[in-house]
Short mmCIF file of C-alpha atoms in Angstrom, two decimals:
data_model
loop_
_atom_site.label_atom_id
_atom_site.label_comp_id
_atom_site.label_asym_id
_atom_site.label_seq_id
_atom_site.Cartn_x
_atom_site.Cartn_y
_atom_site.Cartn_z
CA MET A 10 114.05 115.77 123.69
CA THR A 11 113.23 111.99 123.22
CA ILE A 12 110.31 112.28 125.74
CA ASP A 13 109.18 115.56 124.06
CA ALA A 14 109.14 113.61 120.73
CA LEU A 15 107.33 110.66 122.22
CA GLY A 16 104.87 112.91 123.81
CA ALA A 17 104.23 114.85 120.72
CA ILE A 18 103.30 111.52 118.95
CA LEU A 19 100.49 111.14 121.63
CA LEU A 20 99.48 114.77 122.07
CA ILE A 21 99.06 115.67 118.48
CA PRO A 22 96.24 113.23 117.84
CA ALA A 23 94.69 113.59 121.20
CA ILE A 24 94.50 117.45 120.88
CA SER A 25 93.39 116.79 117.24
CA ALA A 26 90.60 114.56 118.32
CA ALA A 27 89.35 117.26 120.83
CA LEU A 28 89.15 119.93 118.22
CA LEU A 29 87.67 117.59 115.58
CA ALA A 30 84.96 116.77 117.99
CA ILE A 31 83.87 120.57 118.30
CA LEU A 32 84.71 122.01 114.91
CA PRO A 33 81.91 122.23 112.25
CA GLY A 34 82.24 121.99 108.39
CA TYR A 35 83.62 118.96 106.39
CA LEU A 36 86.45 120.83 104.68
CA LEU A 37 87.96 122.25 107.77
CA THR A 38 87.69 118.85 109.85
CA ALA A 39 89.00 116.94 106.75
CA LYS A 40 92.02 119.23 106.29
CA LEU A 41 92.70 119.24 110.12
CA ASN A 42 92.57 115.39 110.21
CA VAL A 43 95.22 115.29 107.34
CA VAL A 44 97.38 117.91 108.90
CA ALA A 45 97.37 116.08 112.31
CA ALA A 46 98.15 112.68 110.65
CA LEU A 47 101.15 114.31 108.72
CA ALA A 48 102.45 116.03 111.80
CA THR A 49 102.26 112.81 113.66
CA PHE A 50 104.24 110.99 110.91
CA LEU A 51 107.02 113.71 110.64
CA THR A 52 107.30 113.67 114.43
CA SER A 53 107.84 109.76 114.26
CA LEU A 54 110.61 110.13 111.88
CA SER A 55 112.46 112.44 114.22
CA LEU A 56 112.91 109.45 116.49
CA PHE A 57 115.60 108.14 114.28
CA VAL A 58 117.75 111.31 114.92
CA ILE A 59 117.23 111.29 118.71
CA GLU A 60 118.86 109.27 121.26
CA PRO A 61 116.09 106.90 122.53
CA THR A 62 115.40 107.22 126.28
CA SER A 63 112.98 105.15 128.10
CA GLY A 64 110.82 106.32 131.25
CA GLN A 65 108.51 104.31 133.72
CA TYR A 66 105.71 104.79 131.12
CA LEU A 67 107.16 105.52 127.79
CA LEU A 68 109.57 103.38 125.84
CA LEU A 69 111.53 103.81 122.72
CA ASP A 70 113.61 101.17 121.14
CA ASP A 71 114.47 99.74 117.88
CA LEU A 72 111.46 97.33 117.85
CA ASN A 73 108.81 100.14 118.29
CA LYS A 74 110.40 102.58 115.92
CA VAL A 75 109.61 100.23 113.05
CA PHE A 76 105.92 100.11 114.28
CA ILE A 77 105.53 103.64 115.15
CA VAL A 78 106.78 104.83 111.54
CA LEU A 79 104.65 102.32 109.71
CA THR A 80 101.62 103.17 111.69
CA THR A 81 102.03 106.86 111.51
CA PHE A 82 102.67 106.62 107.61
CA VAL A 83 99.66 104.59 106.82
CA GLY A 84 97.68 106.76 109.09
CA PHE A 85 98.55 109.83 107.20
CA THR A 86 97.98 108.27 103.74
CA THR A 87 94.76 106.81 104.82
CA SER A 88 93.62 110.26 106.04
CA VAL A 89 94.42 111.70 102.57
CA PHE A 90 92.26 109.01 100.95
CA SER A 91 89.66 109.53 103.52
CA ALA A 92 88.99 113.24 103.02
CA SER A 93 87.71 112.74 99.56
CA TYR A 94 86.15 109.34 100.16
CA ILE A 95 83.93 110.51 103.14
CA HIS A 96 83.04 113.56 101.31
CA HIS A 97 81.48 111.17 98.56
CA GLU A 98 79.66 109.21 101.32
CA ILE A 99 78.07 112.37 102.54
CA GLU A 100 76.92 113.35 99.10
CA THR A 101 75.33 110.05 98.52
CA GLY A 102 73.63 110.10 101.69
CA ARG A 103 75.24 107.14 103.42
CA LEU A 104 76.80 109.29 106.13
CA THR A 105 75.09 112.44 107.46
CA PRO A 106 76.85 115.67 108.51
CA ALA A 107 75.77 114.79 112.07
CA PHE A 108 78.27 111.76 112.11
CA LEU A 109 81.09 113.91 110.29
CA ARG A 110 82.59 115.34 113.60
CA PHE A 111 82.31 111.82 115.15
CA TYR A 112 84.14 110.05 112.35
CA HIS A 113 87.23 112.39 112.40
CA ALA A 114 87.47 112.64 116.02
CA MET A 115 87.42 108.86 116.40
CA TYR A 116 90.06 108.71 113.61
CA GLN A 117 92.36 110.63 115.66
CA THR A 118 91.38 108.98 118.87
CA LEU A 119 92.36 105.65 117.08
CA MET A 120 95.69 107.06 116.05
CA PHE A 121 96.32 108.11 119.66
CA ALA A 122 95.31 104.75 121.06
CA MET A 123 97.57 102.74 118.77
CA ASN A 124 100.51 105.06 119.22
CA LEU A 125 100.00 104.87 123.10
CA ALA A 126 100.06 101.07 122.83
CA LEU A 127 103.32 101.09 120.82
CA VAL A 128 105.31 103.51 123.01
CA ALA A 129 103.80 102.32 126.41
CA ASN A 130 106.52 100.89 128.74
CA ASN A 131 103.88 99.61 131.14
CA ILE A 132 102.20 96.48 130.27
CA GLY A 133 98.83 97.58 131.87
CA LEU A 134 98.95 100.91 129.82
CA MET A 135 99.58 98.98 126.79
CA TRP A 136 96.49 96.86 127.47
CA VAL A 137 94.48 99.99 128.15
CA ALA A 138 95.65 101.47 124.78
CA VAL A 139 94.69 98.40 122.79
CA GLU A 140 91.17 98.48 124.61
CA VAL A 141 90.50 102.03 123.66
CA ALA A 142 91.62 101.26 119.99
CA THR A 143 89.13 98.25 120.07
CA LEU A 144 86.27 100.36 121.30
CA THR A 145 86.94 103.26 118.99
CA THR A 146 87.09 101.01 115.94
CA VAL A 147 83.83 99.23 117.21
CA LEU A 148 82.05 102.56 117.19
CA MET A 149 83.43 103.44 113.66
CA VAL A 150 82.51 99.99 112.13
CA GLY A 151 78.75 100.71 112.95
CA ILE A 152 78.85 104.42 111.78
CA TYR A 153 76.53 103.61 108.82
CA ARG A 154 73.86 102.51 111.19
CA THR A 155 72.57 99.84 108.98
CA HIS A 156 71.40 96.62 110.29
CA GLU A 157 74.63 94.82 108.88
CA ALA A 158 76.80 97.58 110.18
CA LEU A 159 75.54 97.42 113.64
CA GLU A 160 75.56 93.65 113.73
CA ALA A 161 79.16 93.69 112.54
CA ALA A 162 80.08 96.19 115.23
CA TRP A 163 78.31 94.15 117.95
CA LYS A 164 80.09 91.05 116.81
CA TYR A 165 83.39 92.90 116.87
CA PHE A 166 82.59 94.40 120.44
CA ILE A 167 81.69 90.85 121.90
CA LEU A 168 84.72 88.94 120.44
CA GLY A 169 87.03 91.81 120.78
CA SER A 170 86.02 92.14 124.58
CA VAL A 171 86.45 88.39 125.15
CA GLY A 172 89.87 88.60 123.53
CA ILE A 173 90.99 91.67 125.46
CA ALA A 174 89.77 90.16 128.79
CA LEU A 175 91.88 87.09 128.04
CA ALA A 176 94.76 89.45 127.52
CA LEU A 177 94.09 91.11 130.74
CA PHE A 178 94.08 88.11 132.69
CA GLY A 179 97.44 87.09 130.98
CA THR A 180 98.82 90.51 132.01
CA ILE A 181 97.61 90.06 135.65
CA LEU A 182 99.46 86.64 135.70
CA VAL A 183 102.62 88.24 134.48
CA TYR A 184 102.47 90.72 137.33
CA MET A 185 101.98 87.81 139.82
CA ALA A 186 104.88 85.83 138.32
CA ALA A 187 106.99 89.08 138.66
CA ARG A 188 106.11 90.06 142.11
CA PRO A 189 108.57 87.65 144.04
CA ALA A 190 111.42 88.90 141.92
CA VAL A 191 110.46 92.70 141.38
CA GLY A 192 108.37 93.38 144.35
CA GLU A 193 104.83 94.97 144.50
CA GLY A 194 104.09 98.49 142.88
CA PRO A 195 104.41 99.96 139.52
CA ASP A 196 107.67 98.42 138.82
CA GLY A 197 105.88 94.99 138.33
CA MET A 198 104.12 96.57 135.24
CA VAL A 199 107.20 98.25 133.59
CA TRP A 200 108.42 96.08 130.56
CA THR A 201 111.96 97.16 130.84
CA VAL A 202 112.17 96.01 134.41
CA LEU A 203 110.25 92.90 133.73
CA VAL A 204 112.51 91.78 130.90
CA GLN A 205 115.63 92.34 133.09
CA HIS A 206 114.16 90.06 135.84
CA ALA A 207 112.25 87.61 133.75
CA ALA A 208 114.81 84.81 134.34
CA ALA A 209 113.89 84.64 137.94
CA PHE A 210 110.00 84.62 137.35
CA ASP A 211 107.87 81.53 138.23
CA PRO A 212 107.86 79.70 134.84
CA ALA A 213 104.59 77.88 135.51
CA LEU A 214 102.91 81.18 135.83
CA LEU A 215 104.49 82.49 132.80
CA ASN A 216 103.59 79.60 130.68
CA VAL A 217 99.82 80.08 131.64
CA ALA A 218 100.15 83.89 131.16
CA PHE A 219 101.36 83.38 127.63
CA VAL A 220 98.60 81.10 126.62
CA PHE A 221 96.14 83.72 127.74
CA LEU A 222 98.06 86.36 126.03
CA LEU A 223 98.33 84.50 122.84
CA LEU A 224 94.67 83.87 122.85
CA GLY A 225 93.82 87.40 123.86
CA TYR A 226 96.02 89.43 121.54
CA GLY A 227 95.63 86.63 118.94
CA THR A 228 91.97 87.56 118.79
CA LYS A 229 92.95 91.18 117.96
CA VAL A 230 95.64 89.91 115.39
CA GLY A 231 92.87 87.96 113.53
CA LEU A 232 94.35 84.41 113.95
CA ALA A 233 92.05 81.57 113.20
CA PRO A 234 90.01 80.50 114.99
CA LEU A 235 89.62 83.66 116.77
CA HIS A 236 89.14 85.72 113.64
CA ALA A 237 85.38 85.78 113.40
CA TRP A 238 84.91 89.51 114.03
CA LEU A 239 87.25 90.43 111.23
CA PRO A 240 85.54 89.87 107.92
CA ASP A 241 82.35 91.44 109.17
CA ALA A 242 84.11 94.50 110.42
CA HIS A 243 86.00 94.98 107.25
CA ALA A 244 82.86 94.43 105.08
CA GLU A 245 80.52 96.75 106.83
CA GLY A 246 82.63 99.53 108.10
CA PRO A 247 83.98 102.63 106.07
CA THR A 248 86.80 101.58 103.65
CA PRO A 249 89.46 103.89 105.31
CA ILE A 250 88.76 102.06 108.59
CA SER A 251 88.99 98.68 106.75
CA ALA A 252 92.63 99.98 105.61
CA VAL A 253 93.49 100.97 109.19
CA LEU A 254 92.12 97.84 110.65
CA SER A 255 94.02 95.61 108.16
CA GLY A 256 97.17 97.56 107.94
CA LEU A 257 97.69 98.88 111.28
CA LEU A 258 95.49 97.59 114.24
CA LEU A 259 96.35 93.98 113.63
CA ASN A 260 99.96 94.96 113.79
CA VAL A 261 99.66 96.71 117.19
CA ALA A 262 98.19 93.48 118.66
CA LEU A 263 101.16 91.73 117.08
CA TYR A 264 103.59 94.10 118.75
CA ALA A 265 102.04 93.39 122.24
CA LEU A 266 102.38 89.65 121.70
CA LEU A 267 105.97 90.17 120.65
CA ARG A 268 106.74 92.00 123.73
CA PHE A 269 105.66 89.07 125.81
CA LYS A 270 107.40 86.61 123.75
CA MET A 271 110.63 88.49 124.27
CA MET A 272 110.05 88.39 128.01
CA LEU A 273 109.50 84.48 127.94
CA ALA A 274 112.51 83.91 125.83
CA VAL A 275 114.57 85.29 128.84
CA ASN A 276 113.24 82.48 131.12
CA SER A 277 114.86 79.20 130.10
CA ALA A 278 112.36 77.25 132.36
CA ALA A 279 109.37 78.78 130.60
CA ILE A 280 107.53 77.42 127.80
CA ALA A 281 108.98 78.19 124.32
CA PRO A 282 106.48 80.35 122.76
CA GLY A 283 107.65 79.66 119.16
CA PRO A 284 105.80 76.45 118.62
CA LEU A 285 102.51 77.85 119.72
CA MET A 286 102.76 80.81 117.42
CA VAL A 287 103.94 78.61 114.50
CA THR A 288 100.80 76.36 115.10
CA MET A 289 98.27 79.14 115.24
CA GLY A 290 99.99 80.90 112.16
CA LEU A 291 99.76 77.80 110.01
CA ILE A 292 96.13 77.22 110.96
CA SER A 293 95.41 80.74 110.01
CA VAL A 294 97.12 80.52 106.61
CA ILE A 295 95.40 77.13 105.53
CA PHE A 296 91.97 78.14 107.01
CA ALA A 297 91.93 81.72 105.34
CA ALA A 298 93.37 80.43 102.14
CA LEU A 299 90.39 77.84 101.78
CA MET A 300 87.96 80.36 102.68
CA LEU A 301 88.91 82.89 99.85
CA TYR A 302 87.12 80.35 97.40
CA ARG A 303 83.68 80.94 98.84
CA ARG A 304 83.69 84.73 99.36
CA ARG A 305 81.04 86.88 97.46
CA ASP A 306 81.83 90.26 98.92
CA ILE A 307 85.23 91.85 97.87
CA LYS A 308 85.93 93.45 101.12
CA ARG A 309 85.20 90.36 102.95
CA MET A 310 87.43 88.38 100.52
CA PHE A 311 90.48 90.75 101.28
CA ALA A 312 89.67 90.54 104.95
CA TYR A 313 90.34 86.73 104.65
CA SER A 314 93.60 87.55 102.92
CA SER A 315 94.65 89.58 105.91
CA ILE A 316 94.08 86.68 108.12
CA GLU A 317 96.29 84.49 105.90
CA HIS A 318 99.08 87.04 105.89
CA MET A 319 98.99 87.76 109.58
CA GLY A 320 99.19 83.87 109.90
CA ILE A 321 102.48 83.97 107.77
CA ILE A 322 103.73 86.90 109.87
CA VAL A 323 103.06 85.09 113.16
CA PHE A 324 104.60 81.99 111.91
CA ALA A 325 107.80 83.78 110.84
CA PHE A 326 108.04 85.26 114.35
CA GLY A 327 107.38 81.95 115.86
CA MET A 328 110.15 80.31 113.91
CA GLY A 329 112.44 82.89 115.28
CA GLY A 330 116.04 83.59 114.43
CA PRO A 331 117.78 86.41 112.65
CA LEU A 332 116.37 85.53 109.13
CA ALA A 333 112.91 84.61 110.08
CA ASN A 334 112.44 87.67 112.20
CA PHE A 335 113.82 89.92 109.50
CA ALA A 336 111.41 88.16 107.03
CA GLY A 337 108.46 88.87 109.63
CA LEU A 338 109.12 92.40 109.86
CA LEU A 339 109.44 92.78 106.10
CA HIS A 340 106.37 90.90 105.46
CA MET A 341 104.57 92.94 108.05
CA THR A 342 105.61 96.17 106.50
CA MET A 343 104.77 94.96 102.91
CA HIS A 344 101.39 93.51 103.99
CA SER A 345 100.50 96.89 105.64
CA LEU A 346 101.30 98.89 102.61
CA THR A 347 99.81 96.60 100.03
CA LYS A 348 96.71 95.52 101.85
CA SER A 349 95.77 99.30 102.78
CA ALA A 350 96.45 100.04 99.01
CA ILE A 351 93.99 97.13 97.95
CA PHE A 352 91.34 98.68 100.48
CA PHE A 353 91.86 102.06 98.92
CA ALA A 354 91.14 100.47 95.43
CA VAL A 355 88.08 98.45 96.87
CA GLY A 356 86.59 101.87 98.12
CA HIS A 357 87.02 103.27 94.81
CA ILE A 358 85.26 100.34 93.40
CA ALA A 359 82.36 100.62 95.85
CA GLN A 360 81.86 104.18 94.69
CA VAL A 361 82.30 103.65 90.91
CA LYS A 362 80.09 100.54 90.91
CA GLY A 363 77.75 101.23 93.90
CA THR A 364 78.28 97.65 95.31
CA GLN A 365 80.83 95.39 97.09
CA LYS A 366 79.34 92.13 95.62
CA ILE A 367 81.87 90.37 93.30
CA ALA A 368 79.05 89.12 91.01
CA ASP A 369 78.11 92.79 90.25
CA ILE A 370 81.50 93.97 89.40
CA GLY A 371 83.06 93.08 85.89
CA GLY A 372 85.50 94.47 83.49
CA LEU A 373 87.15 97.14 85.54
CA THR A 374 90.13 97.19 83.35
CA VAL A 375 87.82 98.29 80.43
CA THR A 376 85.55 100.60 82.32
CA ASN A 377 87.98 102.13 84.68
CA PRO A 378 91.47 101.10 83.47
CA VAL A 379 93.54 103.21 86.11
CA LEU A 380 91.44 101.71 88.93
CA GLY A 381 91.36 98.12 87.33
CA TRP A 382 95.02 97.86 86.86
CA GLY A 383 95.92 99.44 90.11
CA LEU A 384 93.90 96.84 91.80
CA MET A 385 95.40 94.20 89.79
CA LEU A 386 98.87 95.25 90.67
CA GLY A 387 97.88 95.14 94.39
CA VAL A 388 96.55 91.58 93.90
CA ILE A 389 99.65 90.47 92.24
CA ALA A 390 101.60 91.92 95.07
CA ILE A 391 99.48 90.37 97.81
CA VAL A 392 99.59 86.84 96.45
CA GLY A 393 103.49 86.98 96.54
CA LEU A 394 104.49 86.97 92.87
CA PRO A 395 107.84 88.50 91.89
CA PRO A 396 109.35 91.01 91.91
CA LEU A 397 107.29 92.85 94.31
CA GLY A 398 107.97 93.21 98.02
CA ILE A 399 105.81 90.46 99.42
CA PHE A 400 107.45 87.90 97.14
CA MET A 401 110.83 88.86 98.82
CA SER A 402 109.42 88.43 102.43
CA GLU A 403 107.62 85.24 101.62
CA PHE A 404 110.90 83.83 99.93
CA LEU A 405 112.78 84.59 103.12
CA VAL A 406 110.22 83.14 105.42
CA VAL A 407 110.12 79.90 103.36
CA SER A 408 114.04 79.89 102.98
CA SER A 409 114.68 80.21 106.77
CA THR A 410 111.91 77.46 107.51
CA PHE A 411 113.19 75.09 104.86
CA SER A 412 116.69 74.83 106.42
CA ARG A 413 115.04 74.00 109.90
CA ALA A 414 111.78 72.33 109.33
CA PRO A 415 111.24 71.17 105.73
CA TRP A 416 107.97 69.60 106.53
CA LEU A 417 106.42 73.10 107.88
CA THR A 418 107.79 74.50 104.71
CA ALA A 419 105.47 72.36 102.57
CA ILE A 420 102.40 73.22 104.80
CA LEU A 421 103.12 76.87 104.45
CA VAL A 422 103.75 76.95 100.69
CA LEU A 423 100.56 74.87 100.17
CA GLY A 424 98.60 77.53 102.03
CA ILE A 425 100.15 80.33 100.06
CA ILE A 426 99.50 78.55 96.65
CA ILE A 427 95.84 77.85 97.70
CA ALA A 428 95.42 81.52 98.65
CA LEU A 429 96.94 82.70 95.39
CA GLY A 430 94.56 80.33 93.38
CA GLY A 431 91.62 81.72 95.48
CA LEU A 432 92.25 85.38 94.96
CA PHE A 433 93.02 84.91 91.07
CA LEU A 434 89.82 82.88 90.78
CA ARG A 435 87.60 85.48 92.43
CA ILE A 436 89.31 88.54 91.04
CA GLY A 437 89.54 87.35 87.42
CA ALA A 438 85.94 88.36 86.39
CA VAL A 439 86.22 91.49 88.34
CA MET A 440 89.16 92.56 86.28
CA PHE A 441 88.69 91.05 82.88
CA GLY A 442 85.11 89.84 82.66
CA GLU A 443 82.29 91.41 80.85
CA PRO A 444 81.72 95.08 82.14
CA LYS A 445 79.03 95.09 84.63
CA GLY A 446 77.26 97.73 86.90
CA LYS A 447 77.74 101.59 86.97
CA THR A 448 80.74 103.35 85.39
CA ALA A 449 80.64 106.46 87.62
CA PRO A 450 83.98 108.27 88.06
CA ALA A 451 85.93 107.47 91.34
CA GLU A 452 85.82 110.59 93.73
CA ALA A 453 88.55 109.76 96.14
CA SER A 454 92.23 110.30 95.49
CA TYR A 455 94.33 107.68 93.71
CA VAL A 456 97.58 108.98 95.18
CA PRO A 457 97.76 107.02 98.46
CA MET A 458 96.94 103.78 96.60
CA PHE A 459 99.75 104.20 93.93
CA THR A 460 102.19 105.51 96.50
CA HIS A 461 101.85 102.39 98.58
CA LEU A 462 102.05 100.25 95.54
CA ALA A 463 105.19 102.07 94.40
CA LEU A 464 106.84 101.45 97.62
CA VAL A 465 106.07 97.83 97.58
CA ALA A 466 107.39 97.54 94.02
CA MET A 467 110.54 99.04 94.96
CA ALA A 468 111.05 96.97 97.97
CA GLY A 469 111.03 93.82 95.74
CA ILE A 470 113.98 95.28 93.71
CA TYR A 471 115.97 97.36 96.20
CA LEU A 472 115.91 97.62 100.07
CA PRO A 473 117.65 100.75 101.28
CA PRO A 474 120.75 99.83 103.25
CA VAL A 475 119.33 101.82 106.36
CA LEU A 476 116.13 99.77 106.29
CA VAL A 477 118.08 96.44 106.09
CA THR A 478 120.25 97.54 108.90
CA GLY A 479 117.27 98.56 111.21
CA PHE A 480 115.33 95.37 110.35
CA THR A 481 118.45 93.46 111.14
CA ASN A 482 118.95 95.00 114.61
CA VAL A 483 115.42 94.37 115.39
CA ALA A 484 115.57 90.69 114.28
CA LYS A 485 118.42 90.27 116.71
CA LEU A 486 116.48 91.91 119.49
CA LEU A 487 113.65 89.55 118.99
CA GLY A 488 115.89 86.56 119.33
#
C-alpha cells in the first residue's frame, strides 16, 4: 500500500505529462493539469495514514512527508493560478498555442522530477531527479523566446549545470567513502544503508564530499554567492514558474542537502556541517538584504527576497538542535506559502499594468484595491511582522540562536531588519503612490493567493497540534 501510494505520486504527473504533450486545446489541457496536480496532492495526504515502508529505490519517513505535502499542495494551487494566467498570456500574444502543450507537459514533468527527488532512497537517483527538474525549468524559463528570457535560461543552464556537476562529484565521493564499509554495488547508493554505516566511513572523503555537495546543491538553493541564476530566472520566466521555483524547487535542493547533513552527523570524525551552513546562510541573508535596495524589477526584487529567506532557513538548520530545526521547517513552510502568494500577486500586477518595472507601477491600493492589499499582506508577512507565520518562525530562529551564539543573532537580526527596510522602501510607491500605468482587470484567479495568505495568517496565531507534533519529530530526526 505504501509503495503504491509512493508510486502514484510519481505516476500521476508522469502519465499526465505524456497526455498533455499530445492533447490539443487550452481548456482541456489546463483542466487536466489542475486535476493531475490535485490528485497528486490528495495522494500525498494519504501517506499520513499509511505505515511508511522504504525500499531500495523509494523512501518514506517523517522528513520527506513534510516536503512532499508542501510540494504537492503548492503545485496544485499554482496549477489553478496558472490555468487562467496562461490563458491571458495566449490572448495577449506573449505565448502561442504551439507552446501550450509544451508548457503544461513540462509543468507535470517538473512535478514528477521534484517528487522523485523527495522520495528517492538512492542518492544517485535523487541527483538525477534534481537534474531533470533543473533542465525542465530551464526550458520553461525561456518559453517566451525573448532575448532576455533566452539569456536568463542560458545563464540558469550554465550555472545550474556547474552546481549539479559539483553535486555529482560529491555524490561519487560519498560512494567512495562508503565502499570499504558497505561494499560495491547498489547498496553503496542507498541512503538508508549509508546512514546506518556512516560512522565507519572515511571522514576525510566525507569532508570533501560535503563541501562539494554544499556548493552543488547550494547553487540550486540559491545561496550567495552561488545565486546569480535565480534573479534572472524569476524575472524572465512565466509567473507560475517563478512561484514554483521560489516556493518549491529551492526546497528540493535543500532537502538533498539535509539528507547528507544527517549522514555526516553520524560520523563523529567528520567535519561538522553546521558551521559551513551557518556561514553561507548569513552571507546570503546580508547580501540579499542589501541588494533589495537596488532592484527596479518587482519580480527580481522578490527573487532576492527568496535568497534572503533561504539563507535564514539554511542558517537555522546549520545551527541544529530541536528548536532551530523546528524553526527551520516552519520557516521553510511559511516562506513557500508566502512567496508563492506574492508571485501570484506579481503575476496579476504584470497583467493589470502591463509591466514589471517598479517605477511604472503605482497606487495599486487605489486602482486595484483587492490586488493591492493582497500584495501588501504578502509583503507584511514576508518581512516577518507579527502576527503572521514568518514572524513566528523568525522569532524561534532568533531565540534558539541567542541562547547559543548571541553575536550570530546580532548579524542575523541586522540582515532581517535591512531586508525589511529595503522591501518597504521599494514597495511603498507601488502600493500607495500616485496611480500609474494601465488599470486593466486581473484575469487570473485570486483564490490561490488568498488561500496561501490565510494559511500563513492562521499559522501566526495557531499551529494545529498535529503539525507541531510532526515538525517536532522531524526536528529530532535532523539532530
